[in-house]
CSV table of C-alpha atoms and ligand atoms in Angstrom, one decimal:
chain,number,residue,atom,x,y,z
A,1202,MET,CA,-58.1,253.9,-139.1
A,1203,ASP,CA,-59.1,255.0,-135.6
A,1204,ASN,CA,-57.9,252.2,-133.1
A,1205,ARG,CA,-60.9,253.0,-130.5
A,1206,LYS,CA,-63.4,252.6,-133.1
A,1207,LYS,CA,-62.4,248.8,-134.1
A,1208,ILE,CA,-61.8,247.8,-130.4
A,1209,TYR,CA,-65.5,248.7,-129.9
A,1210,PHE,CA,-66.3,246.6,-133.0
A,1211,MET,CA,-64.3,243.9,-131.7
A,1212,LYS,CA,-65.4,243.9,-127.8
A,1213,LYS,CA,-69.5,243.5,-129.7
A,1214,LYS,CA,-68.6,240.8,-132.7
A,1215,SER,CA,-65.2,238.7,-133.0
A,1216,GLU,CA,-62.4,240.6,-134.8
A,1217,GLU,CA,-62.8,238.3,-137.9
A,1218,CYS,CA,-66.1,240.4,-138.1
A,1219,TYR,CA,-64.3,243.2,-138.0
A,1220,LYS,CA,-62.6,242.7,-140.7
A,1221,LEU,CA,-65.4,242.1,-143.3
A,1222,CYS,CA,-65.7,244.5,-146.6
A,1223,THR,CA,-69.0,246.8,-146.4
A,1224,PRO,CA,-71.9,246.6,-147.4
A,1225,CYS,CA,-71.5,242.8,-146.9
A,1226,TYR,CA,-74.1,239.9,-146.5
A,1227,LEU,CA,-73.3,237.2,-143.2
A,1228,ILE,CA,-74.5,234.2,-144.0
A,1229,ASP,CA,-74.7,231.7,-140.6
A,1230,LYS,CA,-74.6,227.9,-140.9
A,1231,ASP,CA,-75.1,226.9,-138.0
A,1232,GLN,CA,-78.7,229.5,-137.9
A,1233,PHE,CA,-79.5,227.8,-141.1
A,1234,LEU,CA,-79.1,224.0,-140.0
A,1235,SER,CA,-80.6,225.4,-137.0
A,1236,ASN,CA,-84.1,226.7,-138.7
A,1237,LEU,CA,-83.6,223.4,-141.1
A,1238,PHE,CA,-83.8,221.6,-138.3
A,1239,ILE,CA,-86.4,223.1,-136.2
A,1240,ILE,CA,-88.6,222.7,-139.1
A,1241,ARG,CA,-88.5,218.8,-139.7
A,1242,ASN,CA,-87.9,217.3,-136.8
A,1243,ASN,CA,-91.2,219.1,-135.3
A,1244,PHE,CA,-93.2,218.2,-138.3
A,1245,GLN,CA,-91.7,214.5,-137.7
A,1246,LYS,CA,-92.2,214.5,-134.2
A,1247,GLU,CA,-96.4,214.6,-135.8
A,1248,TRP,CA,-96.4,213.6,-138.1
A,1249,GLY,CA,-93.9,210.9,-138.4
A,1250,LYS,CA,-90.3,209.6,-141.0
A,1251,ASN,CA,-93.0,210.6,-144.2
A,1252,VAL,CA,-92.1,214.8,-144.0
A,1253,LEU,CA,-90.0,215.9,-147.1
A,1254,LEU,CA,-88.7,219.4,-147.1
A,1255,GLY,CA,-88.1,221.4,-150.7
A,1256,TYR,CA,-85.8,224.0,-150.6
A,1257,SER,CA,-87.5,227.8,-151.9
A,1258,ILE,CA,-84.6,227.9,-154.8
A,1259,LYS,CA,-86.0,232.3,-155.7
A,1260,THR,CA,-86.5,232.6,-152.1
A,1261,ASN,CA,-82.2,232.6,-152.0
A,1262,HIS,CA,-80.3,230.5,-154.5
A,1263,GLN,CA,-76.9,230.8,-153.0
A,1264,SER,CA,-75.4,228.0,-154.3
A,1265,ILE,CA,-73.3,227.6,-151.0
A,1266,LEU,CA,-77.4,227.1,-149.0
A,1267,MET,CA,-78.7,224.9,-151.7
A,1268,GLN,CA,-76.2,223.0,-151.4
A,1269,LEU,CA,-75.9,222.2,-147.8
A,1270,ALA,CA,-79.6,222.1,-148.1
A,1271,ARG,CA,-79.3,219.0,-149.9
A,1272,ARG,CA,-76.6,217.5,-148.2
A,1273,GLU,CA,-79.1,217.6,-145.2
A,1274,GLY,CA,-81.5,215.5,-147.2
A,1275,MET,CA,-84.3,218.7,-149.1
A,1276,VAL,CA,-85.4,218.4,-152.0
A,1277,ALA,CA,-85.0,221.7,-154.8
A,1278,GLU,CA,-88.6,223.9,-155.5
A,1279,ALA,CA,-88.1,225.5,-158.8
A,1280,VAL,CA,-91.1,227.6,-159.8
A,1281,SER,CA,-89.1,228.0,-163.7
A,1282,ASP,CA,-87.4,226.3,-166.0
A,1283,ASP,CA,-83.9,228.0,-165.5
A,1284,GLU,CA,-84.5,227.0,-161.1
A,1285,TYR,CA,-84.8,223.7,-162.2
A,1286,ASP,CA,-81.8,223.5,-164.2
A,1287,TYR,CA,-79.9,225.8,-161.4
A,1288,ALA,CA,-80.5,222.9,-159.0
A,1289,ILE,CA,-79.5,219.7,-161.5
A,1290,LYS,CA,-76.5,222.1,-162.2
A,1291,LEU,CA,-76.3,222.7,-158.1
A,1292,GLY,CA,-76.2,218.5,-157.5
A,1293,TYR,CA,-80.0,218.0,-157.1
A,1294,ASP,CA,-81.5,214.5,-159.3
A,1295,LYS,CA,-84.5,215.3,-161.1
A,1296,LYS,CA,-86.5,212.9,-158.4
A,1297,GLN,CA,-85.1,215.6,-155.9
A,1298,ILE,CA,-86.9,218.4,-157.2
A,1299,ILE,CA,-90.5,219.8,-157.1
A,1300,PHE,CA,-91.8,221.7,-160.3
A,1301,ASN,CA,-94.0,224.3,-159.0
A,1302,GLY,CA,-94.5,227.8,-160.4
A,1303,PRO,CA,-97.5,229.5,-164.2
A,1304,GLN,CA,-94.6,229.0,-166.4
A,1305,LYS,CA,-93.2,225.7,-167.1
A,1306,SER,CA,-92.1,224.5,-171.0
A,1307,SER,CA,-93.8,222.2,-172.0
A,1308,GLN,CA,-90.4,220.7,-172.7
A,1309,TYR,CA,-89.4,221.2,-169.3
A,1310,LEU,CA,-93.2,219.9,-168.0
A,1311,ILE,CA,-93.3,216.1,-169.9
A,1312,HIS,CA,-89.0,216.0,-169.3
A,1313,ALA,CA,-89.7,216.4,-165.5
A,1314,LEU,CA,-92.5,214.3,-165.5
A,1315,ASN,CA,-90.8,211.7,-167.4
A,1316,ASN,CA,-87.9,211.7,-164.8
A,1317,ASN,CA,-89.5,211.0,-161.7
A,1318,SER,CA,-90.0,215.0,-160.4
A,1319,ILE,CA,-92.7,216.3,-158.6
A,1320,VAL,CA,-94.2,218.2,-161.0
A,1321,ASN,CA,-97.5,220.2,-159.8
A,1322,ILE,CA,-99.4,222.0,-161.9
A,1323,ASP,CA,-100.7,225.1,-161.7
A,1324,ASN,CA,-103.0,225.9,-164.2
A,1325,LEU,CA,-105.1,224.9,-167.5
A,1326,GLU,CA,-103.0,224.7,-170.3
A,1327,GLU,CA,-100.6,222.4,-168.2
A,1328,ILE,CA,-102.7,220.2,-168.7
A,1329,ASN,CA,-103.4,221.1,-172.5
A,1330,ILE,CA,-99.8,220.7,-172.6
A,1331,ILE,CA,-99.9,216.9,-170.8
A,1332,GLU,CA,-103.0,216.3,-173.4
A,1333,GLN,CA,-100.6,217.3,-177.0
A,1334,HIS,CA,-97.4,215.6,-175.8
A,1335,TYR,CA,-99.2,212.7,-174.0
A,1336,ASN,CA,-97.2,210.1,-176.8
A,1337,GLU,CA,-93.9,211.5,-175.3
A,1338,ILE,CA,-94.7,210.6,-171.6
A,1339,THR,CA,-92.7,207.2,-170.8
A,1340,GLN,CA,-93.0,207.8,-167.3
A,1341,LEU,CA,-95.2,204.8,-166.4
A,1342,HIS,CA,-96.2,206.2,-162.9
A,1343,PRO,CA,-95.3,210.5,-162.7
A,1344,ARG,CA,-95.9,211.7,-160.0
A,1345,ILE,CA,-97.9,214.5,-160.5
A,1346,GLY,CA,-100.2,217.1,-158.6
A,1347,LEU,CA,-102.6,219.7,-158.5
A,1348,ARG,CA,-102.7,222.6,-157.3
A,1349,VAL,CA,-106.0,224.4,-155.2
A,1350,ASN,CA,-106.8,227.6,-155.5
A,1351,PHE,CA,-110.0,229.0,-153.7
A,1352,ASP,CA,-111.6,231.5,-151.5
A,1353,LEU,CA,-109.2,231.5,-148.9
A,1354,GLU,CA,-109.5,234.9,-148.3
A,1355,SER,CA,-113.7,234.8,-147.3
A,1356,ILE,CA,-112.6,232.6,-144.5
A,1357,CYS,CA,-109.4,234.0,-143.4
A,1358,GLU,CA,-110.2,237.8,-143.7
A,1359,GLY,CA,-107.8,240.2,-144.3
A,1360,GLU,CA,-105.0,237.4,-144.2
A,1361,THR,CA,-103.8,236.8,-147.9
A,1362,THR,CA,-101.6,239.0,-149.6
A,1363,ALA,CA,-103.9,238.7,-152.8
A,1364,GLY,CA,-107.2,240.1,-150.3
A,1365,LEU,CA,-110.1,240.4,-152.3
A,1366,LEU,CA,-109.2,239.9,-155.7
A,1367,GLY,CA,-108.4,236.5,-154.7
A,1368,SER,CA,-104.6,233.7,-155.9
A,1369,ARG,CA,-103.6,234.2,-159.7
A,1370,PHE,CA,-102.1,231.0,-159.0
A,1371,GLY,CA,-103.5,227.0,-158.9
A,1372,LEU,CA,-106.8,225.6,-160.3
A,1373,ASN,CA,-109.4,227.3,-158.9
A,1374,VAL,CA,-112.1,225.0,-157.7
A,1375,GLU,CA,-114.9,226.8,-157.4
A,1376,ASN,CA,-115.1,227.6,-160.5
A,1377,GLY,CA,-115.1,223.8,-161.4
A,1378,GLU,CA,-111.2,224.2,-162.8
A,1379,PHE,CA,-109.7,221.9,-160.5
A,1380,GLU,CA,-112.4,219.5,-161.6
A,1381,THR,CA,-111.9,220.1,-165.1
A,1382,ALA,CA,-108.2,219.2,-164.8
A,1383,ILE,CA,-109.0,216.2,-163.1
A,1384,ASN,CA,-111.7,214.9,-165.4
A,1385,LYS,CA,-108.5,215.7,-167.7
A,1386,LEU,CA,-106.2,213.7,-166.4
A,1387,LEU,CA,-108.6,210.6,-165.2
A,1388,ASP,CA,-108.9,210.5,-169.7
A,1389,LEU,CA,-105.8,210.3,-170.0
A,1390,ARG,CA,-105.2,207.9,-167.6
A,1391,MET,CA,-103.0,209.7,-165.2
A,1392,LYS,CA,-103.4,209.6,-161.1
A,1393,ILE,CA,-102.9,212.3,-159.1
A,1394,LYS,CA,-100.6,211.9,-156.3
A,1395,GLY,CA,-100.4,215.2,-154.8
A,1396,ILE,CA,-102.6,218.2,-154.0
A,1397,HIS,CA,-100.1,221.1,-153.6
A,1398,LEU,CA,-101.5,224.4,-152.1
A,1399,HIS,CA,-99.4,227.3,-151.5
A,1400,TYR,CA,-100.2,231.2,-149.9
A,1401,SER,CA,-99.0,233.8,-149.1
A,1402,THR,CA,-100.5,235.8,-146.2
A,1403,LYS,CA,-99.8,238.4,-144.0
A,1404,THR,CA,-100.1,237.0,-141.0
A,1405,ARG,CA,-98.6,233.7,-141.6
A,1406,SER,CA,-101.6,232.8,-139.1
A,1407,LEU,CA,-102.3,229.0,-137.6
A,1408,LYS,CA,-105.7,229.4,-138.9
A,1409,VAL,CA,-104.1,229.7,-142.5
A,1410,PHE,CA,-102.7,225.8,-142.4
A,1411,GLU,CA,-105.6,224.4,-140.5
A,1412,LYS,CA,-107.5,226.1,-143.4
A,1413,LEU,CA,-105.3,225.2,-145.8
A,1414,ALA,CA,-104.9,221.1,-144.6
A,1415,GLU,CA,-108.7,220.9,-144.3
A,1416,LYS,CA,-109.3,222.0,-148.2
A,1417,ALA,CA,-106.9,219.6,-148.9
A,1418,CYS,CA,-108.3,217.0,-147.4
A,1419,ASP,CA,-112.1,218.2,-148.4
A,1420,VAL,CA,-110.6,218.2,-152.6
A,1421,SER,CA,-109.5,214.9,-151.7
A,1422,ARG,CA,-112.9,213.3,-150.6
A,1423,LYS,CA,-114.5,215.5,-152.9
A,1424,PHE,CA,-113.4,214.2,-156.2
A,1425,ASN,CA,-112.3,210.8,-154.8
A,1426,LEU,CA,-108.6,211.3,-155.0
A,1427,ILE,CA,-108.0,209.6,-151.4
A,1428,SER,CA,-106.9,206.5,-152.2
A,1429,ASP,CA,-104.6,207.8,-155.1
A,1430,ILE,CA,-102.9,210.2,-153.1
A,1431,GLN,CA,-99.4,210.1,-152.2
A,1432,TYR,CA,-98.0,213.4,-150.7
A,1433,ILE,CA,-100.0,216.9,-149.1
A,1434,ASP,CA,-97.7,220.1,-150.7
A,1435,ILE,CA,-98.5,222.8,-148.4
A,1436,GLY,CA,-96.6,225.1,-149.9
A,1437,GLY,CA,-94.4,227.9,-147.8
A,1438,GLY,CA,-95.8,231.0,-145.9
A,1439,PHE,CA,-95.0,230.1,-142.5
A,1440,TRP,CA,-93.2,232.5,-140.1
A,1441,GLY,CA,-90.3,230.9,-138.4
A,1442,GLY,CA,-86.8,231.3,-137.6
A,1443,ARG,CA,-87.3,233.7,-135.5
A,1444,VAL,CA,-89.4,233.7,-132.2
A,1445,LEU,CA,-92.1,236.8,-131.4
A,1446,GLU,CA,-95.1,236.7,-129.7
A,1447,GLY,CA,-98.0,236.8,-131.2
A,1448,LYS,CA,-96.3,235.3,-134.4
A,1449,PRO,CA,-96.9,230.8,-134.4
A,1450,LEU,CA,-94.3,228.3,-133.4
A,1451,MET,CA,-93.1,225.7,-136.3
A,1452,GLU,CA,-94.2,223.0,-133.7
A,1453,GLU,CA,-98.3,224.6,-134.1
A,1454,TYR,CA,-97.5,224.5,-137.7
A,1455,SER,CA,-97.2,221.1,-137.4
A,1456,LYS,CA,-100.2,220.6,-135.1
A,1457,ILE,CA,-102.7,221.4,-136.8
A,1458,ILE,CA,-101.3,220.4,-140.0
A,1459,SER,CA,-100.6,216.6,-138.6
A,1460,GLU,CA,-103.6,216.7,-136.8
A,1461,VAL,CA,-106.3,218.1,-139.9
A,1462,LEU,CA,-104.5,215.9,-142.8
A,1463,LYS,CA,-105.0,212.5,-140.6
A,1464,ARG,CA,-108.7,212.9,-140.2
A,1465,TYR,CA,-107.7,211.9,-144.0
A,1466,PHE,CA,-104.6,210.2,-144.6
A,1467,ASP,CA,-102.2,208.2,-143.1
A,1468,PRO,CA,-99.4,209.0,-142.4
A,1469,LYS,CA,-97.5,205.9,-143.4
A,1470,ASN,CA,-98.6,205.8,-146.8
A,1471,VAL,CA,-99.1,209.9,-147.4
A,1472,MET,CA,-96.0,212.1,-147.4
A,1473,ILE,CA,-96.2,215.9,-146.2
A,1474,ILE,CA,-94.0,218.5,-148.3
A,1475,LEU,CA,-93.2,221.7,-147.4
A,1476,GLU,CA,-91.6,224.3,-148.9
A,1477,PRO,CA,-90.8,226.6,-146.6
A,1478,GLY,CA,-89.4,229.6,-147.7
A,1479,ALA,CA,-88.9,232.7,-145.2
A,1480,ALA,CA,-88.9,230.6,-142.4
A,1481,LEU,CA,-86.0,229.1,-143.2
A,1482,LEU,CA,-83.9,231.9,-144.7
A,1483,ALA,CA,-84.9,235.3,-143.0
A,1484,THR,CA,-83.3,234.9,-139.7
A,1485,ALA,CA,-79.7,233.3,-141.7
A,1486,ILE,CA,-78.5,236.2,-143.4
A,1487,SER,CA,-77.6,239.5,-141.6
A,1488,TYR,CA,-76.1,242.1,-143.5
A,1489,TYR,CA,-73.5,244.7,-142.3
A,1490,SER,CA,-72.8,248.7,-143.6
A,1491,LYS,CA,-70.5,251.1,-142.7
A,1492,ILE,CA,-70.9,254.9,-142.4
A,1493,LYS,CA,-69.9,257.4,-144.5
A,1494,ASN,CA,-70.6,260.7,-143.7
A,1495,ILE,CA,-72.5,262.8,-141.7
A,1496,ARG,CA,-74.7,265.5,-142.3
A,1497,LYS,CA,-77.7,267.0,-140.4
A,1498,VAL,CA,-81.2,268.7,-142.1
A,1499,LYS,CA,-83.7,271.0,-139.8
A,1500,ASP,CA,-83.2,268.4,-136.8
A,1501,VAL,CA,-82.3,265.5,-138.2
A,1502,ILE,CA,-78.7,263.9,-138.6
A,1503,TYR,CA,-78.5,261.9,-142.1
A,1504,LEU,CA,-75.8,259.2,-142.1
A,1505,THR,CA,-75.0,257.7,-145.5
A,1506,SER,CA,-73.9,254.4,-145.1
A,1507,ASP,CA,-72.3,252.6,-148.0
A,1508,GLY,CA,-75.0,249.7,-148.3
A,1509,SER,CA,-78.6,250.4,-149.1
A,1510,LEU,CA,-82.4,249.2,-148.8
A,1511,LEU,CA,-82.1,247.6,-152.0
A,1512,HIS,CA,-80.3,245.2,-149.8
A,1513,ILE,CA,-82.3,244.6,-147.9
A,1514,ASN,CA,-85.6,245.7,-148.3
A,1515,PRO,CA,-86.0,245.5,-152.8
A,1516,PHE,CA,-89.8,246.1,-152.7
A,1517,PHE,CA,-89.2,248.8,-149.9
A,1518,ILE,CA,-92.2,247.1,-148.2
A,1519,GLN,CA,-92.9,249.5,-145.1
A,1520,ARG,CA,-92.0,247.6,-141.5
A,1521,GLU,CA,-89.5,247.3,-138.5
A,1522,VAL,CA,-85.8,246.4,-139.2
A,1523,ASP,CA,-84.2,244.6,-136.3
A,1524,TYR,CA,-81.0,246.2,-136.5
A,1525,LYS,CA,-78.0,246.5,-133.6
A,1526,VAL,CA,-75.8,249.1,-134.0
A,1527,TYR,CA,-71.7,249.6,-133.4
A,1528,ALA,CA,-71.6,253.5,-131.9
A,1529,SER,CA,-68.1,254.4,-130.8
A,1530,GLY,CA,-69.6,257.6,-129.8
A,1531,GLU,CA,-70.9,257.4,-126.5
A,1532,ASN,CA,-74.3,260.1,-126.5
A,1533,ARG,CA,-77.6,259.5,-127.4
A,1534,ILE,CA,-78.9,261.4,-130.2
A,1535,LEU,CA,-82.8,262.0,-130.7
A,1536,LYS,CA,-82.9,261.0,-134.3
A,1537,GLN,CA,-80.4,259.4,-136.7
A,1538,ILE,CA,-81.4,258.2,-140.1
A,1539,ILE,CA,-79.3,255.8,-142.1
A,1540,CYS,CA,-78.8,256.0,-145.5
A,1541,GLY,CA,-77.6,253.8,-148.1
A,1542,ALA,CA,-75.3,255.0,-150.6
A,1543,THR,CA,-77.7,255.2,-153.8
A,1544,CYS,CA,-78.8,258.8,-155.5
A,1545,LEU,CA,-82.4,257.1,-154.2
A,1546,GLU,CA,-84.5,260.2,-151.6
A,1547,LYS,CA,-85.7,256.4,-150.3
A,1548,ASP,CA,-82.9,254.8,-149.7
A,1549,ARG,CA,-83.0,255.2,-146.4
A,1550,ILE,CA,-82.3,252.3,-143.8
A,1551,VAL,CA,-83.4,252.5,-140.6
A,1552,CYS,CA,-84.4,255.4,-138.3
A,1553,LEU,CA,-82.5,255.6,-135.2
A,1554,GLU,CA,-84.5,257.0,-132.3
A,1555,ASN,CA,-82.4,257.9,-129.0
A,1556,GLU,CA,-79.8,255.4,-130.5
A,1557,ARG,CA,-75.7,256.3,-128.9
A,1558,GLU,CA,-73.8,258.8,-131.9
A,1559,LEU,CA,-72.6,256.9,-135.0
A,1560,LYS,CA,-69.2,258.3,-136.5
A,1561,ILE,CA,-67.9,258.0,-139.7
A,1562,GLY,CA,-66.1,254.0,-139.6
A,1563,ASP,CA,-69.5,253.0,-137.8
A,1564,TYR,CA,-71.0,249.7,-138.5
A,1565,ILE,CA,-74.9,248.8,-138.6
A,1566,GLN,CA,-75.9,245.6,-138.3
A,1567,ILE,CA,-79.8,244.4,-139.7
A,1568,ASN,CA,-81.0,241.3,-138.7
A,1569,HIS,CA,-83.0,238.7,-140.8
A,1570,VAL,CA,-82.3,239.4,-144.0
A,1571,GLY,CA,-81.8,236.3,-145.3
A,1572,ALA,CA,-85.3,235.9,-148.0
A,1573,TYR,CA,-86.1,237.6,-151.1
A,1574,THR,CA,-83.4,240.2,-151.1
A,1575,MET,CA,-79.9,238.4,-152.6
A,1576,GLY,CA,-82.1,237.8,-155.1
A,1577,PHE,CA,-83.0,240.7,-156.1
A,1578,ASN,CA,-79.4,241.9,-155.9
A,1579,ASN,CA,-78.1,244.4,-159.1
A,1580,CYS,CA,-75.7,246.5,-160.7
A,1581,PHE,CA,-77.8,250.0,-159.5
A,1582,ILE,CA,-75.4,252.3,-158.6
A,1583,ASN,CA,-73.3,250.1,-157.0
A,1584,CYS,CA,-72.0,246.4,-157.2
A,1585,PRO,CA,-73.9,244.1,-154.6
A,1586,PRO,CA,-72.8,243.6,-151.5
A,1587,TYR,CA,-69.7,241.0,-151.2
A,1588,ILE,CA,-71.4,237.7,-149.0
A,1589,TYR,CA,-69.7,235.9,-146.4
A,1590,LEU,CA,-70.7,232.5,-144.5
A,1591,LYS,CA,-69.6,231.9,-140.9
A,1592,GLU,CA,-69.2,228.2,-140.6
A,1593,ASN,CA,-67.8,227.2,-137.2
A,1594,LYS,CA,-67.1,230.3,-136.1
A,1595,GLU,CA,-65.3,231.2,-139.4
A,1596,ILE,CA,-65.6,233.9,-141.6
A,1597,VAL,CA,-65.2,233.2,-145.3
A,1598,LEU,CA,-65.6,235.4,-148.5
A,1599,ILE,CA,-68.0,233.9,-150.7
A,1600,ARG,CA,-69.5,236.4,-153.2
A,1601,GLY,CA,-66.6,239.3,-153.3
A,1602,LYS,CA,-63.8,239.6,-155.7
A,1603,ASN,CA,-64.8,239.4,-159.1
A,1604,ARG,CA,-68.1,241.6,-157.8
A,1605,HIS,CA,-66.7,244.4,-160.8
A,1606,LEU,CA,-67.7,241.2,-163.2
A,1607,LEU,CA,-71.3,241.8,-162.7
A,1608,PHE,CA,-70.7,245.4,-164.5
A,1609,ASP,CA,-70.7,243.0,-167.2
A,1610,ILE,CA,-68.6,244.9,-169.1
B,1865,PLP,C1,-92.0,231.4,-153.0
B,1865,PLP,C2,-93.1,230.3,-152.9
B,1865,PLP,C3,-92.4,229.4,-151.6
B,1865,PLP,C4,-91.9,229.8,-149.8
B,1865,PLP,O1,-92.4,230.9,-149.7
B,1865,PLP,P1,-92.2,231.5,-148.1
B,1865,PLP,O2,-93.7,232.3,-148.3
B,1865,PLP,O3,-90.8,232.0,-148.2
B,1865,PLP,O4,-92.1,230.4,-147.0
B,1865,PLP,C5,-93.0,227.8,-151.5
B,1865,PLP,N1,-93.9,227.9,-152.6
B,1865,PLP,C6,-94.4,228.0,-153.2
B,1865,PLP,C7,-94.2,228.0,-154.6
B,1865,PLP,C8,-93.6,230.0,-153.9
B,1865,PLP,O5,-93.3,230.4,-155.3
């Protein structure tokens, strides 16, 4: 091992950091908690105490994070029967689970209603299930909400992920499905306690959330729900964790959402529920990989690392990478492309322009990889990355030893 490299890396990071096995994720507990507090404090400042945060399990199901979230008073937001079970296994009370998503089984749906989970109905089939299993519902006042599907794209042009086709989640307002769901539940003498809105957008803009809050008011008023409503679940989709010019701050989200909802709802009686995924998790985790070999093709230096783009951007979405290099070379190189260890031609992690020369054994750190990455880890060519937890300046390995068992042999 070249000592010079070691010292260089130590100069930049703590000694423990140098000892990391690569490729690995490093979970920063303080950053995670700070993200959580910023979200909650800002909403409580505008709305008061009646704010509940749901941990979006699918965004990152690392048990350590879910347990931290629970200890800090978050509930779990599950979008499948399996996630529902997983939350229980990690110590969440059934009352502390928000059950969302388009694929609830009838067994879990009824179970969740009976055990006082918050259940947000996604489609008419779920209403049918409730009708068919009505005599099995023992809970007198189930916490039931309806997920709203409406034409957000028409008022926030170019902003939604689904675009002109429209979102495929929730009960559509314009075609009457939302109203049908209400009427069927009312026929069963079941009150609608919540409105759920979650939209995936490219912009995560304030306008999107203003329109979501307005829609919550709109449907509640139009369908006479205001007196029964106990929660408005505005979903996730926030930008957060990293301050970037042009991107909203949590303070701004909380202001606009609270301001709109206050027109119809009293913060004393109605709870705001938030389900932040990326805003809570993205900046809490970084990724490290090490250079294994170097070659030159045409005018480009290709560096193969022990990591993979699959670990940090599993859908290979075109986007800028926030990185930091620990280069031992002094010279600046026009174009160095850091590639992954797999045999995929597209496994190119980042293109460095005019950066210092990286040498074999040097590290690269990729920031903000905590959301929608680790959940997709698999055993394609390599075992999944190691995972470390940074806690009070100490770094502990939490996945590593038995990585090879994940090959399932
Ligand atoms: C995925 C998801 C979230 C989290 O979304 P982010 O965009 O990561 O904040 C919240 N609620 C529901 C219903 C989801 O499906």
